Amino acid sequence: MTIAQETAAETAPAATTRRRSRLDAREGRTAFFFLLPSLIGVTLFLILPIVASIVLSFTNWKLLGKPQFVGVANYVRLFTADPQFWTILRNTLFFTAEYLVLNIVISVGLAVWISSLKVGQRWFRVIFFLPTFTPTIAVAIVWMLMFAPGGLFETVMRALSWSVPGVLTDQTLAMQAVVVVSLWAGVGYNTVLFNAALDMVPASYLEAARIDGATAWDRFWKIRLPLISPTLFFGTVMTAITSLQVFDQIYVMTRGGPGSATATLGYAVYQKGFQNFQMGYASSIAWVMFALIMALTAMQFWLQRKWVHYDN
């Protein structure tokens, strides 16, 4: 090999590397150009509001005038000087616990029932999923009319000779009405999700268990449920997060009443911020709700190591 050939052989990789670098840079600029509209939207409508919210939580801004920095006074007031906070927190946790348990149990039961059908599975999936398409506000209005005095619920109860007080004006029944409406609107999503996971369970596993004498309950509890546990975990986490933020049903049906029986953190943010114009205080409530969501999610991720089974 001549000296010229050796020199060309040595410079060829370097030239190839430079061309690849220029190509990568060009592709990077093109990708950034296409991502720029989304980045601008995320910055304007997500990142900046989050930063503004946490800054406002340390002020006493009342919508009009300039905000004044007050440090952690809003948080101190929230935990020590606001008598309604602990009631609101208790209502939120009660709603979350009841709604989460009922949602998961009902949706798993419906998913198992649908998967056992020989015909009509697709139709029942559509039927149960349809309520999730309906705006929550519209659902709450319809149910409010059903629970109103002289409405469908009261008419049915009278026909059955049952004396039931006004549902939405009763301290105990009002929250149960909100739970019922939330279940009607939200169960369908998890039902379809869990049913899809059940359909992915290999039939050979169930057939082998049946041959070994396993009952239907054993096949569900020891085979099907562990195999769909990742999907069950996902549904549980997402349902818990959305239930902690409940607002629409309460705003339409009860406005936090009667008294404070159905007031939750989500409704308190609206009430303090947009009715009482205490934006700083409302922001502090929002961040307490955020911390609660993060704590509950972290606890669920810690607990999932004990019951979620992933295929390796």
PDB file of C-alpha atoms in Angstrom:
ATOM      1  CA  MET A   1       0.000   0.000   0.000  1.00  0.00           C
ATOM      2  CA  THR A   2       1.349   3.405  -0.989  1.00  0.00           C
ATOM      3  CA  ILE A   3       1.677   6.365   1.337  1.00  0.00           C
ATOM      4  CA  ALA A   4      -1.271   8.092  -0.394  1.00  0.00           C
ATOM      5  CA  GLN A   5      -3.449   5.044   0.098  1.00  0.00           C
ATOM      6  CA  GLU A   6      -2.477   4.799   3.767  1.00  0.00           C
ATOM      7  CA  THR A   7      -3.278   8.485   4.275  1.00  0.00           C
ATOM      8  CA  ALA A   8      -6.671   8.097   2.575  1.00  0.00           C
ATOM      9  CA  ALA A   9      -7.464   5.049   4.706  1.00  0.00           C
ATOM     10  CA  GLU A  10      -6.628   7.005   7.870  1.00  0.00           C
ATOM     11  CA  THR A  11      -8.659  10.076   6.927  1.00  0.00           C
ATOM     12  CA  ALA A  12     -11.751   8.148   5.732  1.00  0.00           C
ATOM     13  CA  PRO A  13     -13.026   7.241   9.244  1.00  0.00           C
ATOM     14  CA  ALA A  14     -12.497  10.821  10.412  1.00  0.00           C
ATOM     15  CA  ALA A  15     -14.451  12.191   7.464  1.00  0.00           C
ATOM     16  CA  THR A  16     -17.220   9.681   8.067  1.00  0.00           C
ATOM     17  CA  THR A  17     -17.362  10.717  11.714  1.00  0.00           C
ATOM     18  CA  ARG A  18     -17.609  14.412  10.788  1.00  0.00           C
ATOM     19  CA  ARG A  19     -20.394  13.737   8.286  1.00  0.00           C
ATOM     20  CA  ARG A  20     -22.279  11.691  10.887  1.00  0.00           C
ATOM     21  CA  SER A  21     -21.868  14.487  13.448  1.00  0.00           C
ATOM     22  CA  ARG A  22     -23.210  17.067  10.998  1.00  0.00           C
ATOM     23  CA  LEU A  23     -26.118  14.774  10.150  1.00  0.00           C
ATOM     24  CA  ASP A  24     -26.902  14.214  13.835  1.00  0.00           C
ATOM     25  CA  ALA A  25     -26.808  17.953  14.485  1.00  0.00           C
ATOM     26  CA  ARG A  26     -29.118  18.601  11.533  1.00  0.00           C
ATOM     27  CA  GLU A  27     -31.548  15.929  12.730  1.00  0.00           C
ATOM     28  CA  GLY A  28     -31.412  17.356  16.249  1.00  0.00           C
ATOM     29  CA  ARG A  29     -32.310  20.837  15.010  1.00  0.00           C
ATOM     30  CA  THR A  30     -35.148  19.415  12.919  1.00  0.00           C
ATOM     31  CA  ALA A  31     -36.494  17.449  15.898  1.00  0.00           C
ATOM     32  CA  PHE A  32     -36.285  20.538  18.115  1.00  0.00           C
ATOM     33  CA  PHE A  33     -38.183  22.554  15.497  1.00  0.00           C
ATOM     34  CA  PHE A  34     -41.044  20.047  15.488  1.00  0.00           C
ATOM     35  CA  LEU A  35     -41.039  19.777  19.297  1.00  0.00           C
ATOM     36  CA  LEU A  36     -40.937  23.529  19.858  1.00  0.00           C
ATOM     37  CA  PRO A  37     -44.748  24.122  19.723  1.00  0.00           C
ATOM     38  CA  SER A  38     -45.318  21.401  22.324  1.00  0.00           C
ATOM     39  CA  LEU A  39     -42.485  22.709  24.498  1.00  0.00           C
ATOM     40  CA  ILE A  40     -43.953  26.220  24.368  1.00  0.00           C
ATOM     41  CA  GLY A  41     -47.403  24.864  25.303  1.00  0.00           C
ATOM     42  CA  VAL A  42     -46.011  22.804  28.188  1.00  0.00           C
ATOM     43  CA  THR A  43     -44.031  25.784  29.464  1.00  0.00           C
ATOM     44  CA  LEU A  44     -46.918  28.268  29.250  1.00  0.00           C
ATOM     45  CA  PHE A  45     -49.738  26.050  30.458  1.00  0.00           C
ATOM     46  CA  LEU A  46     -48.001  23.606  32.829  1.00  0.00           C
ATOM     47  CA  ILE A  47     -44.575  24.644  34.094  1.00  0.00           C
ATOM     48  CA  LEU A  48     -45.276  28.355  34.611  1.00  0.00           C
ATOM     49  CA  PRO A  49     -48.648  27.794  36.376  1.00  0.00           C
ATOM     50  CA  ILE A  50     -47.002  25.248  38.685  1.00  0.00           C
ATOM     51  CA  VAL A  51     -44.211  27.681  39.564  1.00  0.00           C
ATOM     52  CA  ALA A  52     -46.714  30.521  39.990  1.00  0.00           C
ATOM     53  CA  SER A  53     -48.883  28.369  42.231  1.00  0.00           C
ATOM     54  CA  ILE A  54     -46.094  27.466  44.629  1.00  0.00           C
ATOM     55  CA  VAL A  55     -44.953  31.105  44.745  1.00  0.00           C
ATOM     56  CA  LEU A  56     -48.502  32.298  45.439  1.00  0.00           C
ATOM     57  CA  SER A  57     -48.835  29.828  48.297  1.00  0.00           C
ATOM     58  CA  PHE A  58     -46.324  31.973  50.205  1.00  0.00           C
ATOM     59  CA  THR A  59     -48.281  35.189  49.616  1.00  0.00           C
ATOM     60  CA  ASN A  60     -51.604  36.656  50.716  1.00  0.00           C
ATOM     61  CA  TRP A  61     -52.690  37.636  47.193  1.00  0.00           C
ATOM     62  CA  LYS A  62     -56.429  38.320  47.074  1.00  0.00           C
ATOM     63  CA  LEU A  63     -56.745  38.589  43.295  1.00  0.00           C
ATOM     64  CA  LEU A  64     -56.862  42.392  43.374  1.00  0.00           C
ATOM     65  CA  GLY A  65     -53.734  44.330  44.211  1.00  0.00           C
ATOM     66  CA  LYS A  66     -50.167  43.140  44.541  1.00  0.00           C
ATOM     67  CA  PRO A  67     -49.348  39.904  46.389  1.00  0.00           C
ATOM     68  CA  GLN A  68     -47.429  40.303  49.638  1.00  0.00           C
ATOM     69  CA  PHE A  69     -44.968  37.658  50.794  1.00  0.00           C
ATOM     70  CA  VAL A  70     -46.077  36.055  54.084  1.00  0.00           C
ATOM     71  CA  GLY A  71     -43.774  33.021  54.222  1.00  0.00           C
ATOM     72  CA  VAL A  72     -45.369  29.856  55.572  1.00  0.00           C
ATOM     73  CA  ALA A  73     -48.244  31.737  57.230  1.00  0.00           C
ATOM     74  CA  ASN A  74     -50.813  30.165  54.899  1.00  0.00           C
ATOM     75  CA  TYR A  75     -49.658  26.665  55.809  1.00  0.00           C
ATOM     76  CA  VAL A  76     -49.588  27.493  59.526  1.00  0.00           C
ATOM     77  CA  ARG A  77     -53.114  28.878  59.264  1.00  0.00           C
ATOM     78  CA  LEU A  78     -54.233  25.816  57.330  1.00  0.00           C
ATOM     79  CA  PHE A  79     -53.067  23.313  59.948  1.00  0.00           C
ATOM     80  CA  THR A  80     -53.641  25.286  63.133  1.00  0.00           C
ATOM     81  CA  ALA A  81     -56.211  28.050  62.637  1.00  0.00           C
ATOM     82  CA  ASP A  82     -58.686  26.723  60.073  1.00  0.00           C
ATOM     83  CA  PRO A  83     -61.304  24.582  61.843  1.00  0.00           C
ATOM     84  CA  GLN A  84     -62.718  23.330  58.540  1.00  0.00           C
ATOM     85  CA  PHE A  85     -59.455  21.948  57.172  1.00  0.00           C
ATOM     86  CA  TRP A  86     -59.450  18.711  59.147  1.00  0.00           C
ATOM     87  CA  THR A  87     -63.098  18.097  58.251  1.00  0.00           C
ATOM     88  CA  ILE A  88     -62.291  18.668  54.590  1.00  0.00           C
ATOM     89  CA  LEU A  89     -59.246  16.404  54.787  1.00  0.00           C
ATOM     90  CA  ARG A  90     -61.279  13.683  56.493  1.00  0.00           C
ATOM     91  CA  ASN A  91     -63.993  13.946  53.837  1.00  0.00           C
ATOM     92  CA  THR A  92     -61.404  13.671  51.075  1.00  0.00           C
ATOM     93  CA  LEU A  93     -59.751  10.597  52.562  1.00  0.00           C
ATOM     94  CA  PHE A  94     -63.130   8.979  53.280  1.00  0.00           C
ATOM     95  CA  PHE A  95     -64.317   9.523  49.725  1.00  0.00           C
ATOM     96  CA  THR A  96     -61.028   8.246  48.302  1.00  0.00           C
ATOM     97  CA  ALA A  97     -61.012   5.099  50.422  1.00  0.00           C
ATOM     98  CA  GLU A  98     -64.651   4.191  49.735  1.00  0.00           C
ATOM     99  CA  TYR A  99     -64.601   5.064  46.057  1.00  0.00           C
ATOM    100  CA  LEU A 100     -61.266   3.328  45.427  1.00  0.00           C
ATOM    101  CA  VAL A 101     -62.285   0.055  47.074  1.00  0.00           C
ATOM    102  CA  LEU A 102     -65.723  -0.060  45.463  1.00  0.00           C
ATOM    103  CA  ASN A 103     -64.396   0.934  42.053  1.00  0.00           C
ATOM    104  CA  ILE A 104     -61.726  -1.781  41.990  1.00  0.00           C
ATOM    105  CA  VAL A 105     -63.993  -4.507  43.388  1.00  0.00           C
ATOM    106  CA  ILE A 106     -66.900  -3.723  41.056  1.00  0.00           C
ATOM    107  CA  SER A 107     -64.723  -3.294  37.963  1.00  0.00           C
ATOM    108  CA  VAL A 108     -62.841  -6.542  38.604  1.00  0.00           C
ATOM    109  CA  GLY A 109     -66.136  -8.367  39.129  1.00  0.00           C
ATOM    110  CA  LEU A 110     -67.607  -6.958  35.926  1.00  0.00           C
ATOM    111  CA  ALA A 111     -64.407  -7.732  34.008  1.00  0.00           C
ATOM    112  CA  VAL A 112     -64.463 -11.354  35.146  1.00  0.00           C
ATOM    113  CA  TRP A 113     -68.142 -11.647  34.256  1.00  0.00           C
ATOM    114  CA  ILE A 114     -67.613 -10.211  30.786  1.00  0.00           C
ATOM    115  CA  SER A 115     -64.665 -12.523  30.129  1.00  0.00           C
ATOM    116  CA  SER A 116     -66.850 -15.513  31.025  1.00  0.00           C
ATOM    117  CA  LEU A 117     -69.430 -14.700  28.355  1.00  0.00           C
ATOM    118  CA  LYS A 118     -69.460 -16.765  25.187  1.00  0.00           C
ATOM    119  CA  VAL A 119     -71.096 -14.046  23.098  1.00  0.00           C
ATOM    120  CA  GLY A 120     -71.637 -10.300  23.452  1.00  0.00           C
ATOM    121  CA  GLN A 121     -68.355  -9.395  25.158  1.00  0.00           C
ATOM    122  CA  ARG A 122     -67.715  -6.434  22.862  1.00  0.00           C
ATOM    123  CA  TRP A 123     -71.209  -5.056  23.386  1.00  0.00           C
ATOM    124  CA  PHE A 124     -70.937  -5.156  27.170  1.00  0.00           C
ATOM    125  CA  ARG A 125     -67.520  -3.493  27.035  1.00  0.00           C
ATOM    126  CA  VAL A 126     -69.043  -0.654  25.058  1.00  0.00           C
ATOM    127  CA  ILE A 127     -72.060  -0.413  27.370  1.00  0.00           C
ATOM    128  CA  PHE A 128     -69.960  -0.167  30.533  1.00  0.00           C
ATOM    129  CA  PHE A 129     -67.433   2.180  28.928  1.00  0.00           C
ATOM    130  CA  LEU A 130     -69.994   4.641  27.539  1.00  0.00           C
ATOM    131  CA  PRO A 131     -70.447   6.642  30.793  1.00  0.00           C
ATOM    132  CA  THR A 132     -66.764   7.577  30.723  1.00  0.00           C
ATOM    133  CA  PHE A 133     -67.394   9.576  27.538  1.00  0.00           C
ATOM    134  CA  THR A 134     -70.041  11.716  29.234  1.00  0.00           C
ATOM    135  CA  PRO A 135     -68.776  14.949  30.850  1.00  0.00           C
ATOM    136  CA  THR A 136     -68.828  14.622  34.620  1.00  0.00           C
ATOM    137  CA  ILE A 137     -70.775  17.869  34.919  1.00  0.00           C
ATOM    138  CA  ALA A 138     -73.576  16.471  32.744  1.00  0.00           C
ATOM    139  CA  VAL A 139     -73.626  13.206  34.706  1.00  0.00           C
ATOM    140  CA  ALA A 140     -73.827  15.081  38.000  1.00  0.00           C
ATOM    141  CA  ILE A 141     -76.712  17.268  36.775  1.00  0.00           C
ATOM    142  CA  VAL A 142     -78.755  14.219  35.714  1.00  0.00           C
ATOM    143  CA  TRP A 143     -78.150  12.429  39.000  1.00  0.00           C
ATOM    144  CA  MET A 144     -78.909  15.587  40.980  1.00  0.00           C
ATOM    145  CA  LEU A 145     -82.323  15.732  39.313  1.00  0.00           C
ATOM    146  CA  MET A 146     -82.857  12.049  40.126  1.00  0.00           C
ATOM    147  CA  PHE A 147     -81.993  12.621  43.806  1.00  0.00           C
ATOM    148  CA  ALA A 148     -83.974  15.870  44.071  1.00  0.00           C
ATOM    149  CA  PRO A 149     -87.284  15.934  46.017  1.00  0.00           C
ATOM    150  CA  GLY A 150     -89.944  14.406  43.796  1.00  0.00           C
ATOM    151  CA  GLY A 151     -87.291  12.904  41.557  1.00  0.00           C
ATOM    152  CA  LEU A 152     -86.907   9.338  40.335  1.00  0.00           C
ATOM    153  CA  PHE A 153     -85.143   8.071  43.453  1.00  0.00           C
ATOM    154  CA  GLU A 154     -87.799   9.391  45.823  1.00  0.00           C
ATOM    155  CA  THR A 155     -90.569   8.040  43.589  1.00  0.00           C
ATOM    156  CA  VAL A 156     -89.052   4.552  43.598  1.00  0.00           C
ATOM    157  CA  MET A 157     -88.562   4.628  47.361  1.00  0.00           C
ATOM    158  CA  ARG A 158     -92.193   5.619  47.886  1.00  0.00           C
ATOM    159  CA  ALA A 159     -93.337   2.819  45.594  1.00  0.00           C
ATOM    160  CA  LEU A 160     -91.375   0.403  47.794  1.00  0.00           C
ATOM    161  CA  SER A 161     -92.889   1.991  50.940  1.00  0.00           C
ATOM    162  CA  TRP A 162     -89.439   3.063  52.145  1.00  0.00           C
ATOM    163  CA  SER A 163     -89.061   6.378  53.902  1.00  0.00           C
ATOM    164  CA  VAL A 164     -85.809   8.012  52.779  1.00  0.00           C
ATOM    165  CA  PRO A 165     -84.833  11.588  53.714  1.00  0.00           C
ATOM    166  CA  GLY A 166     -83.626  14.045  51.116  1.00  0.00           C
ATOM    167  CA  VAL A 167     -80.461  12.394  49.865  1.00  0.00           C
ATOM    168  CA  LEU A 168     -78.516  15.534  48.994  1.00  0.00           C
ATOM    169  CA  THR A 169     -79.564  17.349  52.170  1.00  0.00           C
ATOM    170  CA  ASP A 170     -78.735  14.552  54.597  1.00  0.00           C
ATOM    171  CA  GLN A 171     -75.372  14.706  56.400  1.00  0.00           C
ATOM    172  CA  THR A 172     -74.727  10.991  55.873  1.00  0.00           C
ATOM    173  CA  LEU A 173     -76.362  10.225  52.543  1.00  0.00           C
ATOM    174  CA  ALA A 174     -74.976  13.203  50.625  1.00  0.00           C
ATOM    175  CA  MET A 175     -71.450  11.778  50.434  1.00  0.00           C
ATOM    176  CA  GLN A 176     -72.843   8.358  49.521  1.00  0.00           C
ATOM    177  CA  ALA A 177     -74.711   9.975  46.639  1.00  0.00           C
ATOM    178  CA  VAL A 178     -71.469  11.521  45.398  1.00  0.00           C
ATOM    179  CA  VAL A 179     -69.783   8.114  45.619  1.00  0.00           C
ATOM    180  CA  VAL A 180     -72.599   6.463  43.636  1.00  0.00           C
ATOM    181  CA  VAL A 181     -72.409   9.080  40.889  1.00  0.00           C
ATOM    182  CA  SER A 182     -68.627   8.784  40.736  1.00  0.00           C
ATOM    183  CA  LEU A 183     -68.844   4.999  40.469  1.00  0.00           C
ATOM    184  CA  TRP A 184     -71.414   5.171  37.678  1.00  0.00           C
ATOM    185  CA  ALA A 185     -69.167   7.540  35.729  1.00  0.00           C
ATOM    186  CA  GLY A 186     -65.810   5.891  36.437  1.00  0.00           C
ATOM    187  CA  VAL A 187     -66.202   2.125  36.789  1.00  0.00           C
ATOM    188  CA  GLY A 188     -66.327   1.523  33.042  1.00  0.00           C
ATOM    189  CA  TYR A 189     -62.725   2.546  32.412  1.00  0.00           C
ATOM    190  CA  ASN A 190     -61.255   0.056  34.876  1.00  0.00           C
ATOM    191  CA  THR A 191     -63.717  -2.608  33.738  1.00  0.00           C
ATOM    192  CA  VAL A 192     -62.458  -2.461  30.168  1.00  0.00           C
ATOM    193  CA  LEU A 193     -58.857  -2.209  31.368  1.00  0.00           C
ATOM    194  CA  PHE A 194     -59.081  -5.271  33.604  1.00  0.00           C
ATOM    195  CA  ASN A 195     -61.102  -7.236  31.052  1.00  0.00           C
ATOM    196  CA  ALA A 196     -58.371  -6.692  28.463  1.00  0.00           C
ATOM    197  CA  ALA A 197     -55.781  -7.928  30.966  1.00  0.00           C
ATOM    198  CA  LEU A 198     -57.861 -11.024  31.739  1.00  0.00           C
ATOM    199  CA  ASP A 199     -58.094 -11.838  28.040  1.00  0.00           C
ATOM    200  CA  MET A 200     -54.273 -11.871  27.910  1.00  0.00           C
ATOM    201  CA  VAL A 201     -54.002 -14.652  30.507  1.00  0.00           C
ATOM    202  CA  PRO A 202     -52.860 -17.805  28.646  1.00  0.00           C
ATOM    203  CA  ALA A 203     -55.684 -20.308  28.416  1.00  0.00           C
ATOM    204  CA  SER A 204     -53.159 -23.143  28.875  1.00  0.00           C
ATOM    205  CA  TYR A 205     -52.520 -22.022  32.471  1.00  0.00           C
ATOM    206  CA  LEU A 206     -56.202 -22.158  33.334  1.00  0.00           C
ATOM    207  CA  GLU A 207     -56.689 -25.482  31.553  1.00  0.00           C
ATOM    208  CA  ALA A 208     -53.757 -27.040  33.402  1.00  0.00           C
ATOM    209  CA  ALA A 209     -55.144 -25.813  36.724  1.00  0.00           C
ATOM    210  CA  ARG A 210     -58.581 -27.163  35.849  1.00  0.00           C
ATOM    211  CA  ILE A 211     -57.084 -30.587  35.064  1.00  0.00           C
ATOM    212  CA  ASP A 212     -55.266 -30.529  38.417  1.00  0.00           C
ATOM    213  CA  GLY A 213     -58.617 -30.008  40.138  1.00  0.00           C
ATOM    214  CA  ALA A 214     -58.456 -26.298  40.904  1.00  0.00           C
ATOM    215  CA  THR A 215     -61.837 -24.693  41.486  1.00  0.00           C
ATOM    216  CA  ALA A 216     -63.003 -21.574  39.647  1.00  0.00           C
ATOM    217  CA  TRP A 217     -62.178 -19.483  42.718  1.00  0.00           C
ATOM    218  CA  ASP A 218     -58.673 -21.006  42.951  1.00  0.00           C
ATOM    219  CA  ARG A 219     -58.058 -20.320  39.263  1.00  0.00           C
ATOM    220  CA  PHE A 220     -59.099 -16.707  39.722  1.00  0.00           C
ATOM    221  CA  TRP A 221     -57.303 -16.047  43.006  1.00  0.00           C
ATOM    222  CA  LYS A 222     -54.071 -17.945  42.344  1.00  0.00           C
ATOM    223  CA  ILE A 223     -53.651 -17.624  38.565  1.00  0.00           C
ATOM    224  CA  ARG A 224     -55.687 -14.891  36.941  1.00  0.00           C
ATOM    225  CA  LEU A 225     -55.412 -12.246  39.649  1.00  0.00           C
ATOM    226  CA  PRO A 226     -51.607 -12.509  40.057  1.00  0.00           C
ATOM    227  CA  LEU A 227     -51.146 -12.396  36.276  1.00  0.00           C
ATOM    228  CA  ILE A 228     -53.195  -9.189  35.932  1.00  0.00           C
ATOM    229  CA  SER A 229     -51.686  -7.595  39.062  1.00  0.00           C
ATOM    230  CA  PRO A 230     -49.573  -5.056  37.059  1.00  0.00           C
ATOM    231  CA  THR A 231     -52.718  -3.814  35.324  1.00  0.00           C
ATOM    232  CA  LEU A 232     -54.589  -3.876  38.630  1.00  0.00           C
ATOM    233  CA  PHE A 233     -51.814  -1.810  40.188  1.00  0.00           C
ATOM    234  CA  PHE A 234     -51.981   0.752  37.379  1.00  0.00           C
ATOM    235  CA  GLY A 235     -55.758   1.044  37.724  1.00  0.00           C
ATOM    236  CA  THR A 236     -55.497   1.421  41.497  1.00  0.00           C
ATOM    237  CA  VAL A 237     -52.912   4.199  41.304  1.00  0.00           C
ATOM    238  CA  MET A 238     -54.787   6.183  38.661  1.00  0.00           C
ATOM    239  CA  THR A 239     -58.123   5.777  40.450  1.00  0.00           C
ATOM    240  CA  ALA A 240     -56.631   6.945  43.744  1.00  0.00           C
ATOM    241  CA  ILE A 241     -55.128  10.041  42.103  1.00  0.00           C
ATOM    242  CA  THR A 242     -58.379  11.057  40.403  1.00  0.00           C
ATOM    243  CA  SER A 243     -60.471  10.407  43.524  1.00  0.00           C
ATOM    244  CA  LEU A 244     -58.289  12.706  45.625  1.00  0.00           C
ATOM    245  CA  GLN A 245     -59.037  15.485  43.124  1.00  0.00           C
ATOM    246  CA  VAL A 246     -62.827  15.029  43.089  1.00  0.00           C
ATOM    247  CA  PHE A 247     -64.585  18.317  42.362  1.00  0.00           C
ATOM    248  CA  ASP A 248     -67.176  18.304  39.553  1.00  0.00           C
ATOM    249  CA  GLN A 249     -69.759  16.087  41.257  1.00  0.00           C
ATOM    250  CA  ILE A 250     -69.531  18.012  44.517  1.00  0.00           C
ATOM    251  CA  TYR A 251     -69.719  21.402  42.813  1.00  0.00           C
ATOM    252  CA  VAL A 252     -72.894  20.465  40.919  1.00  0.00           C
ATOM    253  CA  MET A 253     -74.712  18.288  43.448  1.00  0.00           C
ATOM    254  CA  THR A 254     -73.950  19.572  46.931  1.00  0.00           C
ATOM    255  CA  ARG A 255     -71.607  22.615  46.837  1.00  0.00           C
ATOM    256  CA  GLY A 256     -69.794  20.994  49.748  1.00  0.00           C
ATOM    257  CA  GLY A 257     -72.953  20.678  51.838  1.00  0.00           C
ATOM    258  CA  PRO A 258     -74.988  20.064  53.752  1.00  0.00           C
ATOM    259  CA  GLY A 259     -72.744  22.060  56.045  1.00  0.00           C
ATOM    260  CA  SER A 260     -69.297  20.708  55.226  1.00  0.00           C
ATOM    261  CA  ALA A 261     -70.352  17.064  54.866  1.00  0.00           C
ATOM    262  CA  THR A 262     -69.111  16.739  51.275  1.00  0.00           C
ATOM    263  CA  ALA A 263     -66.454  19.458  51.138  1.00  0.00           C
ATOM    264  CA  THR A 264     -63.151  18.112  49.798  1.00  0.00           C
ATOM    265  CA  LEU A 265     -59.732  19.567  49.100  1.00  0.00           C
ATOM    266  CA  GLY A 266     -60.550  20.108  45.431  1.00  0.00           C
ATOM    267  CA  TYR A 267     -63.712  22.011  46.260  1.00  0.00           C
ATOM    268  CA  ALA A 268     -61.908  23.982  48.999  1.00  0.00           C
ATOM    269  CA  VAL A 269     -59.375  25.217  46.427  1.00  0.00           C
ATOM    270  CA  TYR A 270     -62.222  26.535  44.268  1.00  0.00           C
ATOM    271  CA  GLN A 271     -64.105  28.002  47.224  1.00  0.00           C
ATOM    272  CA  LYS A 272     -61.142  29.824  48.755  1.00  0.00           C
ATOM    273  CA  GLY A 273     -59.670  30.949  45.454  1.00  0.00           C
ATOM    274  CA  PHE A 274     -62.642  31.830  43.249  1.00  0.00           C
ATOM    275  CA  GLN A 275     -65.366  32.620  45.763  1.00  0.00           C
ATOM    276  CA  ASN A 276     -63.399  34.205  48.617  1.00  0.00           C
ATOM    277  CA  PHE A 277     -60.570  35.488  46.338  1.00  0.00           C
ATOM    278  CA  GLN A 278     -57.888  34.149  48.681  1.00  0.00           C
ATOM    279  CA  MET A 279     -55.550  32.963  45.954  1.00  0.00           C
ATOM    280  CA  GLY A 280     -52.542  32.529  48.193  1.00  0.00           C
ATOM    281  CA  TYR A 281     -54.457  30.441  50.690  1.00  0.00           C
ATOM    282  CA  ALA A 282     -56.084  28.397  47.907  1.00  0.00           C
ATOM    283  CA  SER A 283     -52.630  27.686  46.452  1.00  0.00           C
ATOM    284  CA  SER A 284     -51.449  26.362  49.807  1.00  0.00           C
ATOM    285  CA  ILE A 285     -54.444  23.984  49.909  1.00  0.00           C
ATOM    286  CA  ALA A 286     -53.616  22.847  46.371  1.00  0.00           C
ATOM    287  CA  TRP A 287     -50.056  22.022  47.364  1.00  0.00           C
ATOM    288  CA  VAL A 288     -51.226  20.129  50.411  1.00  0.00           C
ATOM    289  CA  MET A 289     -53.441  18.099  48.078  1.00  0.00           C
ATOM    290  CA  PHE A 290     -50.442  17.555  45.780  1.00  0.00           C
ATOM    291  CA  ALA A 291     -48.347  16.343  48.715  1.00  0.00           C
ATOM    292  CA  LEU A 292     -51.145  13.990  49.746  1.00  0.00           C
ATOM    293  CA  ILE A 293     -51.362  12.572  46.208  1.00  0.00           C
ATOM    294  CA  MET A 294     -47.604  12.060  46.062  1.00  0.00           C
ATOM    295  CA  ALA A 295     -47.530  10.400  49.491  1.00  0.00           C
ATOM    296  CA  LEU A 296     -50.363   8.025  48.612  1.00  0.00           C
ATOM    297  CA  THR A 297     -48.776   7.185  45.255  1.00  0.00           C
ATOM    298  CA  ALA A 298     -45.399   6.555  46.877  1.00  0.00           C
ATOM    299  CA  MET A 299     -47.034   4.270  49.438  1.00  0.00           C
ATOM    300  CA  GLN A 300     -48.750   2.330  46.653  1.00  0.00           C
ATOM    301  CA  PHE A 301     -45.453   1.896  44.796  1.00  0.00           C
ATOM    302  CA  TRP A 302     -43.838   0.662  48.011  1.00  0.00           C
ATOM    303  CA  LEU A 303     -46.652  -1.799  48.705  1.00  0.00           C
ATOM    304  CA  GLN A 304     -46.761  -3.105  45.119  1.00  0.00           C
ATOM    305  CA  ARG A 305     -43.575  -5.080  45.761  1.00  0.00           C
ATOM    306  CA  LYS A 306     -45.625  -7.372  47.989  1.00  0.00           C
ATOM    307  CA  TRP A 307     -48.477  -8.190  45.640  1.00  0.00           C
ATOM    308  CA  VAL A 308     -47.631  -7.187  42.047  1.00  0.00           C
ATOM    309  CA  HIS A 309     -46.053  -9.937  39.951  1.00  0.00           C
ATOM    310  CA  TYR A 310     -44.155  -9.011  36.803  1.00  0.00           C
ATOM    311  CA  ASP A 311     -43.163 -11.534  34.140  1.00  0.00           C
ATOM    312  CA  ASN A 312     -39.407 -11.634  33.730  1.00  0.00           C
TER     313      ASN A 312
END
